[in-house]
Amino acid sequence: MTPALAAAGQILLLVLALVLVHRPLGDYIARMLGTRAGQKPDWRVERFLYRLLRIDPRADQKWSTYLTSVLAFSVVSIGLLWLILSAQRVLPYSLGLPGMSPDQGLNTAVSFVTNTNWQSYGGESTLGYFSQAAGLTVQNFLSSAVGIAVFAALVRGFIRKATGRLGNFWVDLTRLTLRLLLPLAVIGAVVLLAGGVIQNLNDPVTVQTLDGGTQTIPGGLVVSQEVIKELGTNGGGFFNANSAHPFENPNAFTNLVEIFLLLVIPFSLPRTFGTMVGNHRQGNVIVAVMGVLWALSLGAVLWAETAHNGVAMQAAGAAMEGKEVRFGIPGSSLFAVSTTLTSTGAVDSMHSSYSGLGGGVLLLNMLLGEIAPGGTGSGMYGMLILAIITVFVGGLMVGRTPTYLGKQIGAVQMKYAAGYLLVTPALVLLGSGIALLIPGTTDTLANPGPHGLSEILYATGSAANNNGSAFAGLSANTPMWNLLLAGCMFAGRFAGIALVLGLAGSLARQGSKPDDAGTLPTGKPLFAGMLFGVVILVAALTYLPALALGPVAEGLS
Amino acid sequence: MTTPTLANDDLTALATGQPSQPGTGHRRVRSSSVFRPAALLQALPAALAKLNPRSMIRTPVMFVVLVGAVLCTVLTITDYSLFALLATIWLWLTVLFANVADAVAEGRGKAQAASLRAGRDTLTARKLDAAGAETACPAGELRIGDLVVCEAGDVIPGDGDVVEGVASVDESAITGESAPVVRESGGDRSAVTGGTRVLSDRIVVKVTTAPGQSFVDRMIALVEGSARQKTPNEIALNILLAALTIVFLLVVLAVQPMADYSGSPQSLVVLVCLLVCLIPTTIGALVSCIGVAGMDRLVQRNVLAMSGRAVEAAGDVSTLLLDKTGTITYGNRQAARLVPAPEVSADELRDAALLSSLADETPEGRSLVDLCAEQGADLARADRLADSGSVVEFSARTRMSGVDLPADAHRPTAVRKGAVGAVAGWLDEQQITVPTELLAAADEISAAGSTPLLVAEAGDGPHGRTGRALGVVELKDVVKPGIAERFSELRAMGIRTVMVTGDSQLTARSIAREAGVDDYLAEATPEDKLAYITREQQDGRIVAMTGDGTNDAPALAQADVGVAMNTGTAAAKEAGNMVDLDSSPTKLIDIVEIGKQLLITRGALTTFSLANDIAKYFAILPAMFASVYPGLQKLNIMQLSSPQSAILSAVIFNAVVIVGLIPLALKGVSYRPSSAGALLARNLLIYGVGGVVVPFVGIKLIDLLVSLIPGIG
């Protein structure tokens, strides 16, 4: 099979699977989020949890209460995780490893609770099995559910009239974890186990290799973490090598399964959105924009990586440096594009080793704001914010006060939406600027010149957008990077969520205006085109100078 | 042809989409007057006065440019270079051009205000005291409730209601319409406006507004722009523009450390140029000009909006309540058809109908004369015949008109035309019955919502008194031609039209069907109107209506856009949020279009402004960094001659485009009624794609000139 054919086959299989699954899954999620708690469909285990945690599942929360719940839950989660990571030595299955330093522990805790999963540590050499399973894996589930819950609250803002109530965070969190993530994770785990991913509690074994050296063969509860790492668009690997490690991702089959897992929920949520607002076209427009961005990005990376630039690449037939031979260019590019366009950040290849432009596309993917299709929930609310900006400008151009799904986009809504638009650029640009101004930063870079700048941009972009993938090359375990990036991750996640929930509240308080021929049609291809333009324009205008000095300068040299 | 001229104008307006004023342009939404480049120069002093930072801070985008210009001035002085000097000059020009845009818009309003104000300040009122004695009192000291006397030649000192007498009044100062209007006490034509002149007779006016609050005062404040408050959409747009400005501020802040790292630190002047080129200066400079100009366009159409909010709401209107009379149909019923009785020829009926109507001066009567003439009746012969006899005029009691002719054996001696019941009664007196076929025809006409008239004759024949019913005339409410097309256009724009009439259900339904309105409100009372509006609003719709009577006031107040007729009562004007000085019922449609045009202009220029940035990046980024990374020279796709000329050209383009767009901001982007989808496609193409392409061309052309400057190119 030629590489081109292999690439086409993988892509076709993946797209086909997504097309088949997104409808039933999206509708299933919509049903789950659409019915109120305290009615018949509560599961027994849910009722038990509500009683145990003294949650009134019938309480309908205002946006401020919903936000307080999200924040309280997340801050407590960070605290607990930090504790586990710091006190690792006294916990079971620690493999004798010491606790993390305070700054790295904080960085890691914030990272996993914000669904970022930036790792300034190497998994197998730093963390024991308990920390990985009870600490990180648990947060992989919960942080993903939090994202979808916030998305649900925003959609309720659109569909509810004259109320201001957005549902119940605790109910959303419980249901999303128990009814969506756990069952899917179990299925995914079985498939990955069959594909060869490991799951055991064995201590690492040191073996003699054939050529006389020694090698440590690790064990661990890998599958349980691996599956939710992808499914919840988390991305924090059990091993330092992440999905490039043969125990996490043994072969081309598991590679494709993992890519499918990390895309499946984000690509199903537009369907959920369409179903919940009672108009599938609205969801189709969103999914179309996401799909086109994904396809274009994939095309660009495949082109950049197969183009024969330089002696080494010509010798290898392609830019194979930093890529696993068992995945090749297509498997690696597919994974890299999908992981940077969702907020996953898992890697099966070294993004730093991509060609200048290819790496630039991966960087741009994150800088787009993680919306194609983005993280679980976060991708949708990010895209909906951009849709609101589009509706505003487009609405003016048709001579009406802009409305989206029957809700007026006025000054209050604009304040929240414009605020959301400011969060990540502020973090990325100021973060990069500050990092460059701090003496000693350049010492943490593995490469000089434009590639070094790309490493910095990639780090702040990855943190602020809650992606978590690393460009590699950056020595990120310094107190400066640990604290700066923890700040970026926390602010990037929760400032965004606060603004989204505020927006949802202001929308839910409004009545609804019926659409007519004079209303901007938001369910048509023209709107999808305009939304696509706005997505590109916003990212391009914000990051062009930075990109010009990083990947573009490198790629054009 | 005896149709009144006004109706004729309305007709043309409706059919062609042109406004009904005389001497207007040929586009539907017409530019108020031709934009003259000289106006830019005239606005210069006002523009300079606006450089005051306290007034600049109101548009944050331009304030940033001002700060940048000041900074560059200091830098040019401390560290002179030709490039810095030129850049600084153009930054100042950018600020100045934005102020010129504002000043031009406000200047047009000021000119109007000045003509309104002329001669008002020195006015003396003839005030009546409690005893009825007349005293002289400066107009500025009148209070609400004061009574003033105005006689022929007097200027009415303030807004009020006529409480005594009737007079013809010249309102041309306000409306520009030279034909005098009648104002009388009681009823819906009692309101008079301060500043208008009494031409005949004597009236006593009760003052209803305090000085400084009168109609003309408000009009002056509005057209001068001093009373202008930001509208909701403008506020939302400003938030977006402010957010974008902050984003670009961050971009430029972060560029310097990155440039430093890359080994090519940039001068502050270049960074300021980059910032000014990126922030949305085009729309930022023009946004308030667009608002003032929108208000101005309404005033040019003789509509006075009480707030900019109302103008914006007009663009959002989704339900239009239109009075039937005057808007959908001509004001009165017209003869449309003659139905002869069995054994009566069409000509016989026609001639009799003509004869009986010659003396009927009611519009219905005149329309019947027109119809007969159209069908070939001999007017001169009928006139001679009528002159020989005696005319029986129409009266409300008899409900018929006709002619009694001298006795003549060859023809009847009496012809009558009138309500079916009345004429049948007249025949009955002479023991003549109306054929049942004719009565059936009359019933049919009634059933269709029209009014039947019976025509009959009587005479002294050889066998004594004889006579017969000749036929029926159908009087019909005639729907204006072209109105149905206009309504389907409105439907395409997403606007429902609702006809409001006092007619019966039957009549209303038939006219509604013919005119193609979406709904109708028959036998409408003011309460019905109010209830209808409230119901629509509960469904989230935005409602506009016109009204003139006091009993319209609650509905006018409830409607999102309430347009009061200037001829209406003070209560109606107070309740509405707009006043139509022409009192033209079709004006509402124009108002909606002006509201839409205002919003579209804002959206289009925002899109244009943002799309411009792409070309500016392609000019400035290679200029800044190609020296360290030669590969970036590939981004210099415009082939600009040198880094300095590239940056200067971008800055100059950025400034010049503001001036270039002032005419567009003033007259609004062209607007043709169509669906939202079609509008979006069109405007995206012009202002989105155009916004990307135009600066590439513009910057290149400017660069060709700039590169000629020694030391820059």
PDB file of N, CA and C in Angstrom, chain A residues 368-435:
ATOM      1  N   LEU A 368      -6.342  29.364  17.152  1.00  0.00           N
ATOM      2  CA  LEU A 368      -7.709  29.610  16.664  1.00  0.00           C
ATOM      3  C   LEU A 368      -8.685  29.626  17.826  1.00  0.00           C
ATOM      4  N   GLY A 369      -8.240  29.098  18.964  1.00  0.00           N
ATOM      5  CA  GLY A 369      -9.108  29.126  20.139  1.00  0.00           C
ATOM      6  C   GLY A 369      -9.700  27.765  20.440  1.00  0.00           C
ATOM      7  N   GLU A 370      -9.134  26.713  19.869  1.00  0.00           N
ATOM      8  CA  GLU A 370      -9.588  25.354  20.162  1.00  0.00           C
ATOM      9  C   GLU A 370     -11.060  25.196  19.850  1.00  0.00           C
ATOM     10  N   ILE A 371     -11.406  25.365  18.608  1.00  0.00           N
ATOM     11  CA  ILE A 371     -12.825  25.370  18.274  1.00  0.00           C
ATOM     12  C   ILE A 371     -13.145  24.466  17.099  1.00  0.00           C
ATOM     13  N   ALA A 372     -12.181  23.705  16.642  1.00  0.00           N
ATOM     14  CA  ALA A 372     -12.468  22.923  15.443  1.00  0.00           C
ATOM     15  C   ALA A 372     -12.041  21.478  15.600  1.00  0.00           C
ATOM     16  N   PRO A 373     -12.697  20.660  16.360  1.00  0.00           N
ATOM     17  CA  PRO A 373     -13.946  20.928  17.083  1.00  0.00           C
ATOM     18  C   PRO A 373     -13.731  21.384  18.521  1.00  0.00           C
ATOM     19  N   GLY A 374     -12.501  21.471  18.988  1.00  0.00           N
ATOM     20  CA  GLY A 374     -12.272  21.981  20.337  1.00  0.00           C
ATOM     21  C   GLY A 374     -12.425  20.926  21.401  1.00  0.00           C
ATOM     22  N   GLY A 375     -12.261  21.361  22.646  1.00  0.00           N
ATOM     23  CA  GLY A 375     -12.376  20.439  23.773  1.00  0.00           C
ATOM     24  C   GLY A 375     -13.824  20.050  23.994  1.00  0.00           C
ATOM     25  N   THR A 376     -14.040  19.063  24.851  1.00  0.00           N
ATOM     26  CA  THR A 376     -15.409  18.645  25.141  1.00  0.00           C
ATOM     27  C   THR A 376     -16.136  19.819  25.789  1.00  0.00           C
ATOM     28  N   GLY A 377     -17.104  20.347  25.117  1.00  0.00           N
ATOM     29  CA  GLY A 377     -17.872  21.478  25.643  1.00  0.00           C
ATOM     30  C   GLY A 377     -17.205  22.800  25.335  1.00  0.00           C
ATOM     31  N   SER A 378     -15.912  22.913  25.672  1.00  0.00           N
ATOM     32  CA  SER A 378     -15.248  24.203  25.493  1.00  0.00           C
ATOM     33  C   SER A 378     -15.161  24.580  24.016  1.00  0.00           C
ATOM     34  N   GLY A 379     -14.993  23.593  23.160  1.00  0.00           N
ATOM     35  CA  GLY A 379     -14.943  23.886  21.731  1.00  0.00           C
ATOM     36  C   GLY A 379     -16.247  24.495  21.263  1.00  0.00           C
ATOM     37  N   MET A 380     -17.355  23.945  21.745  1.00  0.00           N
ATOM     38  CA  MET A 380     -18.660  24.458  21.336  1.00  0.00           C
ATOM     39  C   MET A 380     -18.904  25.851  21.876  1.00  0.00           C
ATOM     40  N   TYR A 381     -18.598  26.068  23.166  1.00  0.00           N
ATOM     41  CA  TYR A 381     -18.896  27.419  23.641  1.00  0.00           C
ATOM     42  C   TYR A 381     -17.952  28.448  23.033  1.00  0.00           C
ATOM     43  N   GLY A 382     -16.725  28.039  22.736  1.00  0.00           N
ATOM     44  CA  GLY A 382     -15.818  28.960  22.050  1.00  0.00           C
ATOM     45  C   GLY A 382     -16.345  29.317  20.669  1.00  0.00           C
ATOM     46  N   MET A 383     -16.828  28.308  19.945  1.00  0.00           N
ATOM     47  CA  MET A 383     -17.355  28.542  18.603  1.00  0.00           C
ATOM     48  C   MET A 383     -18.627  29.388  18.666  1.00  0.00           C
ATOM     49  N   LEU A 384     -19.458  29.144  19.683  1.00  0.00           N
ATOM     50  CA  LEU A 384     -20.704  29.907  19.786  1.00  0.00           C
ATOM     51  C   LEU A 384     -20.411  31.385  20.081  1.00  0.00           C
ATOM     52  N   ILE A 385     -19.354  31.641  20.835  1.00  0.00           N
ATOM     53  CA  ILE A 385     -18.974  33.043  21.086  1.00  0.00           C
ATOM     54  C   ILE A 385     -18.601  33.703  19.752  1.00  0.00           C
ATOM     55  N   LEU A 386     -17.828  32.995  18.944  1.00  0.00           N
ATOM     56  CA  LEU A 386     -17.455  33.557  17.637  1.00  0.00           C
ATOM     57  C   LEU A 386     -18.683  33.712  16.748  1.00  0.00           C
ATOM     58  N   ALA A 387     -19.632  32.778  16.892  1.00  0.00           N
ATOM     59  CA  ALA A 387     -20.869  32.894  16.121  1.00  0.00           C
ATOM     60  C   ALA A 387     -21.614  34.159  16.540  1.00  0.00           C
ATOM     61  N   ILE A 388     -21.569  34.477  17.815  1.00  0.00           N
ATOM     62  CA  ILE A 388     -22.260  35.677  18.296  1.00  0.00           C
ATOM     63  C   ILE A 388     -21.612  36.936  17.718  1.00  0.00           C
ATOM     64  N   ILE A 389     -20.278  36.947  17.680  1.00  0.00           N
ATOM     65  CA  ILE A 389     -19.581  38.093  17.079  1.00  0.00           C
ATOM     66  C   ILE A 389     -19.978  38.203  15.596  1.00  0.00           C
ATOM     67  N   THR A 390     -20.011  37.054  14.926  1.00  0.00           N
ATOM     68  CA  THR A 390     -20.389  37.034  13.511  1.00  0.00           C
ATOM     69  C   THR A 390     -21.815  37.544  13.326  1.00  0.00           C
ATOM     70  N   VAL A 391     -22.706  37.049  14.183  1.00  0.00           N
ATOM     71  CA  VAL A 391     -24.100  37.475  14.099  1.00  0.00           C
ATOM     72  C   VAL A 391     -24.201  38.980  14.297  1.00  0.00           C
ATOM     73  N   PHE A 392     -23.386  39.511  15.185  1.00  0.00           N
ATOM     74  CA  PHE A 392     -23.476  40.946  15.465  1.00  0.00           C
ATOM     75  C   PHE A 392     -23.123  41.767  14.217  1.00  0.00           C
ATOM     76  N   VAL A 393     -21.963  41.462  13.652  1.00  0.00           N
ATOM     77  CA  VAL A 393     -21.544  42.230  12.475  1.00  0.00           C
ATOM     78  C   VAL A 393     -22.487  41.945  11.299  1.00  0.00           C
ATOM     79  N   GLY A 394     -22.803  40.658  11.110  1.00  0.00           N
ATOM     80  CA  GLY A 394     -23.698  40.278  10.015  1.00  0.00           C
ATOM     81  C   GLY A 394     -25.094  40.846  10.203  1.00  0.00           C
ATOM     82  N   GLY A 395     -25.559  40.826  11.445  1.00  0.00           N
ATOM     83  CA  GLY A 395     -26.897  41.327  11.735  1.00  0.00           C
ATOM     84  C   GLY A 395     -27.009  42.797  11.388  1.00  0.00           C
ATOM     85  N   LEU A 396     -25.979  43.553  11.737  1.00  0.00           N
ATOM     86  CA  LEU A 396     -26.010  44.978  11.379  1.00  0.00           C
ATOM     87  C   LEU A 396     -26.086  45.119   9.866  1.00  0.00           C
ATOM     88  N   MET A 397     -25.366  44.242   9.159  1.00  0.00           N
ATOM     89  CA  MET A 397     -25.321  44.375   7.705  1.00  0.00           C
ATOM     90  C   MET A 397     -26.642  44.036   7.029  1.00  0.00           C
ATOM     91  N   VAL A 398     -27.573  43.397   7.743  1.00  0.00           N
ATOM     92  CA  VAL A 398     -28.890  43.201   7.136  1.00  0.00           C
ATOM     93  C   VAL A 398     -29.903  44.189   7.707  1.00  0.00           C
ATOM     94  N   GLY A 399     -29.424  45.133   8.518  1.00  0.00           N
ATOM     95  CA  GLY A 399     -30.318  46.200   8.947  1.00  0.00           C
ATOM     96  C   GLY A 399     -31.247  45.849  10.085  1.00  0.00           C
ATOM     97  N   ARG A 400     -30.835  44.957  10.926  1.00  0.00           N
ATOM     98  CA  ARG A 400     -31.631  44.593  12.093  1.00  0.00           C
ATOM     99  C   ARG A 400     -30.742  44.619  13.322  1.00  0.00           C
ATOM    100  N   THR A 401     -31.325  44.888  14.462  1.00  0.00           N
ATOM    101  CA  THR A 401     -30.595  44.641  15.695  1.00  0.00           C
ATOM    102  C   THR A 401     -30.314  43.154  15.721  1.00  0.00           C
ATOM    103  N   PRO A 402     -29.034  42.756  15.847  1.00  0.00           N
ATOM    104  CA  PRO A 402     -28.692  41.354  15.635  1.00  0.00           C
ATOM    105  C   PRO A 402     -29.381  40.423  16.648  1.00  0.00           C
ATOM    106  N   THR A 403     -29.897  39.314  16.132  1.00  0.00           N
ATOM    107  CA  THR A 403     -30.423  38.280  17.019  1.00  0.00           C
ATOM    108  C   THR A 403     -29.843  36.930  16.587  1.00  0.00           C
ATOM    109  N   TYR A 404     -29.590  36.088  17.583  1.00  0.00           N
ATOM    110  CA  TYR A 404     -29.098  34.733  17.308  1.00  0.00           C
ATOM    111  C   TYR A 404     -30.021  33.773  18.032  1.00  0.00           C
ATOM    112  N   LEU A 405     -30.642  32.879  17.294  1.00  0.00           N
ATOM    113  CA  LEU A 405     -31.580  31.914  17.851  1.00  0.00           C
ATOM    114  C   LEU A 405     -32.664  32.608  18.667  1.00  0.00           C
ATOM    115  N   GLY A 406     -33.099  33.747  18.178  1.00  0.00           N
ATOM    116  CA  GLY A 406     -34.185  34.459  18.828  1.00  0.00           C
ATOM    117  C   GLY A 406     -33.756  35.375  19.954  1.00  0.00           C
ATOM    118  N   LYS A 407     -32.471  35.377  20.274  1.00  0.00           N
ATOM    119  CA  LYS A 407     -32.000  36.229  21.370  1.00  0.00           C
ATOM    120  C   LYS A 407     -31.255  37.433  20.814  1.00  0.00           C
ATOM    121  N   GLN A 408     -31.577  38.594  21.373  1.00  0.00           N
ATOM    122  CA  GLN A 408     -30.946  39.819  20.912  1.00  0.00           C
ATOM    123  C   GLN A 408     -29.489  39.895  21.384  1.00  0.00           C
ATOM    124  N   ILE A 409     -28.601  40.281  20.480  1.00  0.00           N
ATOM    125  CA  ILE A 409     -27.205  40.465  20.859  1.00  0.00           C
ATOM    126  C   ILE A 409     -26.988  41.960  21.062  1.00  0.00           C
ATOM    127  N   GLY A 410     -27.152  42.389  22.288  1.00  0.00           N
ATOM    128  CA  GLY A 410     -27.030  43.813  22.603  1.00  0.00           C
ATOM    129  C   GLY A 410     -25.730  44.095  23.328  1.00  0.00           C
ATOM    130  N   ALA A 411     -25.706  45.236  24.002  1.00  0.00           N
ATOM    131  CA  ALA A 411     -24.479  45.677  24.663  1.00  0.00           C
ATOM    132  C   ALA A 411     -24.018  44.670  25.731  1.00  0.00           C
ATOM    133  N   VAL A 412     -24.961  44.142  26.511  1.00  0.00           N
ATOM    134  CA  VAL A 412     -24.581  43.222  27.592  1.00  0.00           C
ATOM    135  C   VAL A 412     -23.934  41.964  27.022  1.00  0.00           C
ATOM    136  N   GLN A 413     -24.579  41.392  25.989  1.00  0.00           N
ATOM    137  CA  GLN A 413     -24.055  40.171  25.389  1.00  0.00           C
ATOM    138  C   GLN A 413     -22.691  40.438  24.758  1.00  0.00           C
ATOM    139  N   MET A 414     -22.572  41.625  24.162  1.00  0.00           N
ATOM    140  CA  MET A 414     -21.319  41.991  23.497  1.00  0.00           C
ATOM    141  C   MET A 414     -20.193  42.098  24.516  1.00  0.00           C
ATOM    142  N   LYS A 415     -20.531  42.600  25.706  1.00  0.00           N
ATOM    143  CA  LYS A 415     -19.521  42.747  26.747  1.00  0.00           C
ATOM    144  C   LYS A 415     -18.938  41.376  27.095  1.00  0.00           C
ATOM    145  N   TYR A 416     -19.810  40.391  27.271  1.00  0.00           N
ATOM    146  CA  TYR A 416     -19.331  39.052  27.617  1.00  0.00           C
ATOM    147  C   TYR A 416     -18.572  38.423  26.449  1.00  0.00           C
ATOM    148  N   ALA A 417     -19.138  38.542  25.257  1.00  0.00           N
ATOM    149  CA  ALA A 417     -18.513  37.887  24.101  1.00  0.00           C
ATOM    150  C   ALA A 417     -17.160  38.521  23.786  1.00  0.00           C
ATOM    151  N   ALA A 418     -17.107  39.859  23.802  1.00  0.00           N
ATOM    152  CA  ALA A 418     -15.849  40.547  23.507  1.00  0.00           C
ATOM    153  C   ALA A 418     -14.829  40.250  24.599  1.00  0.00           C
ATOM    154  N   GLY A 419     -15.319  40.152  25.827  1.00  0.00           N
ATOM    155  CA  GLY A 419     -14.424  39.802  26.942  1.00  0.00           C
ATOM    156  C   GLY A 419     -13.807  38.433  26.722  1.00  0.00           C
ATOM    157  N   TYR A 420     -14.640  37.476  26.291  1.00  0.00           N
ATOM    158  CA  TYR A 420     -14.143  36.120  26.048  1.00  0.00           C
ATOM    159  C   TYR A 420     -13.066  36.149  24.970  1.00  0.00           C
ATOM    160  N   LEU A 421     -13.308  36.979  23.955  1.00  0.00           N
ATOM    161  CA  LEU A 421     -12.377  37.087  22.842  1.00  0.00           C
ATOM    162  C   LEU A 421     -11.019  37.624  23.296  1.00  0.00           C
ATOM    163  N   LEU A 422     -11.042  38.392  24.399  1.00  0.00           N
ATOM    164  CA  LEU A 422      -9.806  39.011  24.891  1.00  0.00           C
ATOM    165  C   LEU A 422      -8.954  38.058  25.718  1.00  0.00           C
ATOM    166  N   VAL A 423      -9.606  37.069  26.362  1.00  0.00           N
ATOM    167  CA  VAL A 423      -8.909  36.279  27.386  1.00  0.00           C
ATOM    168  C   VAL A 423      -7.649  35.616  26.841  1.00  0.00           C
ATOM    169  N   THR A 424      -7.806  34.767  25.803  1.00  0.00           N
ATOM    170  CA  THR A 424      -6.617  34.023  25.369  1.00  0.00           C
ATOM    171  C   THR A 424      -5.558  34.892  24.704  1.00  0.00           C
ATOM    172  N   PRO A 425      -5.932  35.849  23.836  1.00  0.00           N
ATOM    173  CA  PRO A 425      -4.867  36.697  23.296  1.00  0.00           C
ATOM    174  C   PRO A 425      -4.076  37.392  24.405  1.00  0.00           C
ATOM    175  N   ALA A 426      -4.792  37.869  25.427  1.00  0.00           N
ATOM    176  CA  ALA A 426      -4.095  38.553  26.520  1.00  0.00           C
ATOM    177  C   ALA A 426      -3.102  37.602  27.164  1.00  0.00           C
ATOM    178  N   LEU A 427      -3.560  36.371  27.432  1.00  0.00           N
ATOM    179  CA  LEU A 427      -2.680  35.418  28.115  1.00  0.00           C
ATOM    180  C   LEU A 427      -1.507  35.009  27.233  1.00  0.00           C
ATOM    181  N   VAL A 428      -1.790  34.705  25.980  1.00  0.00           N
ATOM    182  CA  VAL A 428      -0.724  34.223  25.096  1.00  0.00           C
ATOM    183  C   VAL A 428       0.289  35.329  24.830  1.00  0.00           C
ATOM    184  N   LEU A 429      -0.231  36.502  24.444  1.00  0.00           N
ATOM    185  CA  LEU A 429       0.686  37.574  24.041  1.00  0.00           C
ATOM    186  C   LEU A 429       1.439  38.138  25.239  1.00  0.00           C
ATOM    187  N   LEU A 430       0.684  38.440  26.302  1.00  0.00           N
ATOM    188  CA  LEU A 430       1.369  38.969  27.478  1.00  0.00           C
ATOM    189  C   LEU A 430       2.263  37.903  28.102  1.00  0.00           C
ATOM    190  N   GLY A 431       1.756  36.646  28.129  1.00  0.00           N
ATOM    191  CA  GLY A 431       2.550  35.555  28.691  1.00  0.00           C
ATOM    192  C   GLY A 431       3.872  35.403  27.937  1.00  0.00           C
ATOM    193  N   SER A 432       3.798  35.391  26.605  1.00  0.00           N
ATOM    194  CA  SER A 432       5.021  35.256  25.815  1.00  0.00           C
ATOM    195  C   SER A 432       5.929  36.457  26.031  1.00  0.00           C
ATOM    196  N   GLY A 433       5.312  37.642  26.042  1.00  0.00           N
ATOM    197  CA  GLY A 433       6.083  38.858  26.237  1.00  0.00           C
ATOM    198  C   GLY A 433       6.805  38.836  27.568  1.00  0.00           C
ATOM    199  N   ILE A 434       6.083  38.479  28.622  1.00  0.00           N
ATOM    200  CA  ILE A 434       6.676  38.449  29.962  1.00  0.00           C
ATOM    201  C   ILE A 434       7.788  37.406  30.023  1.00  0.00           C
ATOM    202  N   ALA A 435       7.492  36.230  29.440  1.00  0.00           N
ATOM    203  CA  ALA A 435       8.504  35.171  29.463  1.00  0.00           C
ATOM    204  C   ALA A 435       9.797  35.651  28.813  1.00  0.00           C
TER     205      ALA A 435
END
